[in-house]
Amino acid sequence: MEQQKNWTWGNPKYKKIYVVNGSPQKNASGTLRVTKAFLKGIGNHGNCEIEIDTLSDLNVKPCTGCLSCWGRTNGTCVIKDDIPAIKQKILDADVIIGSYPLFFFSMPGTVKTLNDRLLSIMQPYHGEKAVEGEPFHEFRYDLHEKRFLLISTCGFNEVMPAYEPLLKQYDCIFGNDGYQALLCPQGKVFSHPQMQGRTDVYLEKYTAAGEEFADHGVISEETIHHLQTPIFKQRQFELLIQKFWNDERKQGER
């Protein structure tokens, strides 16, 4: 767990931010660099409590599909691990941020395991017809004033259509308008120190987005589109990626 200092910011509704770092790279995560740039922008606007939990440091066991949380235990999972504490932090927070890289057109396995175990936040399914664009389940708790954000990097030159399968999952959980996704292309460059000068300039956009969120509690579509603009032009990126992979192969041959 990483505890951030308290900050004051413009929107009085949002005092607690809870970040789940789902990257297996922990503090070396390029996605976490992006997320921290966003949090820095929030910090530029004053007093807020921010907590970052690294999922790989926590004890989260796989869901067994018993559905006890939907039946006999009424919202409580029968498995004993860190899920109750994580769930309580989500319920206590005003802003919940999932931070992780795209893994094979979806989320890392540890994040999927977490999401499966948070089924108890949802009401049981009673055979209702799913409505496109709305959550497939009702929430057990009143979450309508909370803000849910996804911050994610991918290795592709452009974020779409690579993120479509993942975003479809979020649409089913939150509905089309129940969350905002901040998606960063060309994520491979964040793991190479020689690129830091260029990536630091790019991260300033996320800091500005954090300031916008602190002021308004939402990020404009224009800003979201701006964040998806690649760091390098496509041909530059192709050459960089080719060099990165060649360098890694040479290291493997040593």
Short mmCIF file of C-alpha atoms in Angstrom, two decimals:
data_model
loop_
_atom_site.label_atom_id
_atom_site.label_comp_id
_atom_site.label_asym_id
_atom_site.label_seq_id
_atom_site.Cartn_x
_atom_site.Cartn_y
_atom_site.Cartn_z
CA MET A 1 0.00 0.00 0.00
CA GLU A 2 1.29 3.45 -0.88
CA GLN A 3 -0.14 6.30 1.16
CA GLN A 4 -0.08 9.72 -0.50
CA LYS A 5 -0.15 13.03 1.38
CA ASN A 6 -3.41 14.89 1.90
CA TRP A 7 -4.32 17.44 -0.76
CA THR A 8 -7.06 20.06 -1.08
CA TRP A 9 -8.75 20.37 -4.45
CA GLY A 10 -11.55 22.19 -6.16
CA ASN A 11 -14.45 19.74 -6.04
CA PRO A 12 -15.67 19.42 -2.41
CA LYS A 13 -17.56 16.20 -3.16
CA TYR A 14 -14.40 14.16 -3.77
CA LYS A 15 -12.14 13.84 -0.74
CA LYS A 16 -10.87 10.25 -1.03
CA ILE A 17 -9.23 8.65 -4.03
CA TYR A 18 -8.52 4.92 -4.07
CA VAL A 19 -6.16 3.57 -6.75
CA VAL A 20 -5.73 -0.13 -7.52
CA ASN A 21 -2.39 -0.67 -9.25
CA GLY A 22 -2.98 -3.84 -11.25
CA SER A 23 0.37 -3.91 -13.01
CA PRO A 24 2.61 -6.90 -12.19
CA GLN A 25 5.55 -4.48 -12.52
CA LYS A 26 4.54 -2.73 -9.27
CA ASN A 27 6.40 0.59 -8.88
CA ALA A 28 8.25 0.07 -12.19
CA SER A 29 4.94 0.16 -14.04
CA GLY A 30 4.75 2.60 -16.93
CA THR A 31 1.01 2.80 -16.39
CA LEU A 32 1.56 3.81 -12.78
CA ARG A 33 3.79 6.65 -14.02
CA VAL A 34 0.86 7.87 -16.09
CA THR A 35 -1.52 7.51 -13.14
CA LYS A 36 0.81 9.41 -10.82
CA ALA A 37 1.05 12.23 -13.37
CA PHE A 38 -2.75 12.41 -13.28
CA LEU A 39 -2.73 12.41 -9.45
CA LYS A 40 -0.11 15.16 -9.50
CA GLY A 41 -2.58 17.31 -11.43
CA ILE A 42 -5.19 16.69 -8.77
CA GLY A 43 -2.60 17.60 -6.13
CA ASN A 44 -1.97 20.93 -7.82
CA HIS A 45 -5.48 21.89 -6.76
CA GLY A 46 -5.34 21.26 -3.00
CA ASN A 47 -6.49 18.81 -0.04
CA CYS A 48 -7.38 15.14 -0.83
CA GLU A 49 -6.52 11.74 0.63
CA ILE A 50 -5.05 9.35 -1.94
CA GLU A 51 -4.25 5.68 -1.35
CA ILE A 52 -2.60 3.32 -3.83
CA ASP A 53 -2.84 -0.44 -3.34
CA THR A 54 -0.64 -2.70 -5.49
CA LEU A 55 -2.74 -5.74 -6.27
CA SER A 56 0.18 -8.18 -6.45
CA ASP A 57 1.01 -7.35 -2.81
CA LEU A 58 -2.48 -8.33 -1.64
CA ASN A 59 -4.08 -11.69 -0.91
CA VAL A 60 -6.88 -12.06 -3.44
CA LYS A 61 -8.03 -15.61 -4.12
CA PRO A 62 -9.99 -16.66 -7.22
CA CYS A 63 -13.77 -16.68 -7.16
CA THR A 64 -15.26 -20.17 -6.85
CA GLY A 65 -18.57 -19.20 -8.45
CA CYS A 66 -20.59 -20.38 -5.45
CA LEU A 67 -22.73 -17.19 -5.59
CA SER A 68 -23.11 -17.18 -1.81
CA CYS A 69 -22.77 -13.38 -1.95
CA TRP A 70 -25.95 -13.33 -4.07
CA GLY A 71 -27.83 -15.76 -1.86
CA ARG A 72 -27.32 -16.95 1.66
CA THR A 73 -24.63 -14.45 2.76
CA ASN A 74 -26.29 -11.33 1.28
CA GLY A 75 -23.36 -9.42 -0.19
CA THR A 76 -20.59 -11.05 1.84
CA CYS A 77 -18.05 -13.37 0.21
CA VAL A 78 -17.31 -16.62 2.09
CA ILE A 79 -13.62 -16.62 1.06
CA LYS A 80 -11.27 -15.22 3.69
CA ASP A 81 -8.65 -12.88 2.23
CA ASP A 82 -8.14 -9.14 1.52
CA ILE A 83 -11.34 -8.66 -0.49
CA PRO A 84 -13.43 -7.24 2.41
CA ALA A 85 -10.81 -4.53 3.01
CA ILE A 86 -10.59 -3.67 -0.69
CA LYS A 87 -14.37 -3.58 -1.00
CA GLN A 88 -14.64 -1.24 2.00
CA LYS A 89 -12.05 1.11 0.50
CA ILE A 90 -14.10 1.23 -2.70
CA LEU A 91 -17.25 2.00 -0.74
CA ASP A 92 -15.47 4.69 1.31
CA ALA A 93 -13.75 6.38 -1.64
CA ASP A 94 -15.20 9.16 -3.77
CA VAL A 95 -13.00 8.33 -6.77
CA ILE A 96 -11.86 4.81 -7.70
CA ILE A 97 -9.08 4.43 -10.28
CA GLY A 98 -8.03 1.16 -11.90
CA SER A 99 -4.44 1.50 -13.17
CA TYR A 100 -2.97 -1.27 -15.31
CA PRO A 101 -1.62 -2.04 -18.79
CA LEU A 102 -3.60 -3.79 -21.51
CA PHE A 103 -2.85 -7.53 -21.48
CA PHE A 104 -3.82 -9.38 -24.67
CA PHE A 105 -6.82 -7.11 -25.37
CA SER A 106 -8.04 -7.30 -21.78
CA MET A 107 -6.98 -6.74 -18.16
CA PRO A 108 -4.15 -8.56 -16.34
CA GLY A 109 -5.29 -11.82 -14.76
CA THR A 110 -4.93 -10.47 -11.22
CA VAL A 111 -7.32 -7.62 -12.04
CA LYS A 112 -9.85 -10.06 -13.54
CA THR A 113 -9.64 -12.12 -10.35
CA LEU A 114 -10.32 -8.98 -8.31
CA ASN A 115 -13.29 -8.03 -10.48
CA ASP A 116 -14.74 -11.52 -10.19
CA ARG A 117 -14.53 -11.30 -6.40
CA LEU A 118 -16.29 -7.92 -6.34
CA LEU A 119 -19.45 -9.54 -7.66
CA SER A 120 -20.93 -9.01 -4.19
CA ILE A 121 -21.19 -5.29 -4.97
CA MET A 122 -23.84 -6.20 -7.54
CA GLN A 123 -27.43 -7.27 -6.99
CA PRO A 124 -28.33 -10.82 -8.08
CA TYR A 125 -29.53 -11.38 -11.62
CA HIS A 126 -33.26 -12.12 -11.75
CA GLY A 127 -33.65 -12.74 -15.46
CA GLU A 128 -34.05 -9.12 -16.49
CA LYS A 129 -33.41 -8.25 -20.11
CA ALA A 130 -30.06 -6.51 -20.59
CA VAL A 131 -30.31 -2.98 -21.98
CA GLU A 132 -27.50 -1.88 -24.28
CA GLY A 133 -25.51 0.97 -22.74
CA GLU A 134 -26.73 0.34 -19.19
CA PRO A 135 -25.18 -1.83 -16.44
CA PHE A 136 -26.19 -5.49 -16.72
CA HIS A 137 -26.64 -5.64 -12.91
CA GLU A 138 -27.92 -3.14 -10.39
CA PHE A 139 -25.44 -2.10 -7.69
CA ARG A 140 -26.16 -3.31 -4.18
CA TYR A 141 -24.92 0.02 -2.80
CA ASP A 142 -25.58 3.64 -3.73
CA LEU A 143 -22.56 4.44 -5.91
CA HIS A 144 -24.08 7.12 -8.13
CA GLU A 145 -21.95 9.97 -6.70
CA LYS A 146 -18.68 8.07 -7.02
CA ARG A 147 -16.39 8.47 -10.01
CA PHE A 148 -14.80 5.43 -11.65
CA LEU A 149 -11.76 5.88 -13.86
CA LEU A 150 -9.63 3.47 -15.87
CA ILE A 151 -6.06 4.54 -16.65
CA SER A 152 -4.27 2.15 -18.96
CA THR A 153 -1.36 1.94 -21.39
CA CYS A 154 -1.00 -0.39 -24.35
CA GLY A 155 1.84 -1.28 -26.70
CA PHE A 156 -0.03 -0.31 -29.84
CA ASN A 157 0.40 2.84 -31.88
CA GLU A 158 -3.30 3.63 -31.44
CA VAL A 159 -5.64 2.68 -28.61
CA MET A 160 -8.62 1.61 -30.73
CA PRO A 161 -9.71 -1.02 -31.64
CA ALA A 162 -7.33 -2.81 -29.23
CA TYR A 163 -9.30 -1.60 -26.18
CA GLU A 164 -12.77 -2.43 -27.49
CA PRO A 165 -13.02 -5.87 -25.75
CA LEU A 166 -11.94 -4.38 -22.40
CA LEU A 167 -14.20 -1.34 -22.66
CA LYS A 168 -17.13 -3.63 -23.48
CA GLN A 169 -16.61 -5.30 -20.09
CA TYR A 170 -16.65 -1.91 -18.38
CA ASP A 171 -19.81 -0.97 -20.29
CA CYS A 172 -21.51 -4.12 -18.98
CA ILE A 173 -20.46 -3.35 -15.39
CA PHE A 174 -20.90 0.44 -15.21
CA GLY A 175 -22.91 1.33 -18.30
CA ASN A 176 -21.54 3.50 -21.09
CA ASP A 177 -21.64 6.67 -18.99
CA GLY A 178 -20.67 5.20 -15.61
CA TYR A 179 -16.90 5.53 -15.99
CA GLN A 180 -14.20 7.30 -17.98
CA ALA A 181 -11.23 5.62 -19.65
CA LEU A 182 -7.90 7.41 -20.03
CA LEU A 183 -6.01 5.33 -22.56
CA CYS A 184 -2.37 5.79 -23.49
CA PRO A 185 -0.82 4.29 -26.66
CA GLN A 186 2.83 3.34 -27.21
CA GLY A 187 3.21 2.26 -23.58
CA LYS A 188 6.42 0.33 -24.30
CA VAL A 189 8.41 3.57 -24.39
CA PHE A 190 7.75 4.18 -20.67
CA SER A 191 9.96 1.24 -19.70
CA HIS A 192 13.06 2.66 -21.41
CA PRO A 193 15.02 5.31 -19.46
CA GLN A 194 16.42 6.87 -22.64
CA MET A 195 12.89 7.90 -23.56
CA GLN A 196 12.23 9.72 -20.28
CA GLY A 197 12.70 13.24 -21.64
CA ARG A 198 10.06 12.65 -24.30
CA THR A 199 7.68 10.77 -22.01
CA ASP A 200 7.94 13.42 -19.28
CA VAL A 201 6.65 15.98 -21.77
CA TYR A 202 3.80 13.62 -22.70
CA LEU A 203 2.90 13.07 -19.03
CA GLU A 204 2.27 16.79 -18.64
CA LYS A 205 -0.97 16.16 -20.56
CA TYR A 206 -2.09 13.76 -17.82
CA THR A 207 -1.19 16.26 -15.14
CA ALA A 208 -3.34 18.83 -16.92
CA ALA A 209 -6.15 16.25 -17.13
CA GLY A 210 -5.87 15.72 -13.37
CA GLU A 211 -6.26 19.45 -12.82
CA GLU A 212 -9.33 19.45 -15.06
CA PHE A 213 -10.82 16.54 -13.12
CA ALA A 214 -10.12 18.28 -9.80
CA ASP A 215 -11.97 21.38 -11.00
CA HIS A 216 -14.95 19.72 -12.67
CA GLY A 217 -15.18 16.11 -11.41
CA VAL A 218 -15.18 14.94 -15.02
CA ILE A 219 -12.83 14.95 -18.02
CA SER A 220 -14.02 16.39 -21.32
CA GLU A 221 -14.20 14.26 -24.46
CA GLU A 222 -11.76 16.68 -26.07
CA THR A 223 -9.21 16.02 -23.32
CA ILE A 224 -9.73 12.26 -23.50
CA HIS A 225 -9.10 12.35 -27.24
CA HIS A 226 -5.99 14.48 -26.63
CA LEU A 227 -4.63 11.91 -24.17
CA GLN A 228 -4.95 9.20 -26.82
CA THR A 229 -2.65 11.04 -29.22
CA PRO A 230 0.51 8.94 -29.67
CA ILE A 231 3.81 10.21 -28.27
CA PHE A 232 5.70 9.46 -31.50
CA LYS A 233 4.67 9.47 -35.13
CA GLN A 234 3.90 5.99 -36.43
CA ARG A 235 7.13 5.50 -38.42
CA GLN A 236 9.25 6.74 -35.49
CA PHE A 237 7.46 4.36 -33.18
CA GLU A 238 7.96 1.42 -35.55
CA LEU A 239 11.70 2.07 -35.59
CA LEU A 240 11.84 2.45 -31.81
CA ILE A 241 9.94 -0.78 -31.22
CA GLN A 242 12.18 -2.66 -33.62
CA LYS A 243 15.22 -1.36 -31.74
CA PHE A 244 13.70 -2.25 -28.35
CA TRP A 245 13.00 -5.84 -29.37
CA ASN A 246 16.42 -6.24 -30.98
CA ASP A 247 18.09 -4.95 -27.80
CA GLU A 248 16.09 -7.38 -25.66
CA ARG A 249 17.00 -10.31 -27.90
CA LYS A 250 20.68 -9.41 -27.60
CA GLN A 251 20.36 -9.30 -23.82
CA GLY A 252 18.77 -12.75 -23.90
CA GLU A 253 21.66 -14.14 -25.92
CA ARG A 254 24.26 -13.03 -23.39
#
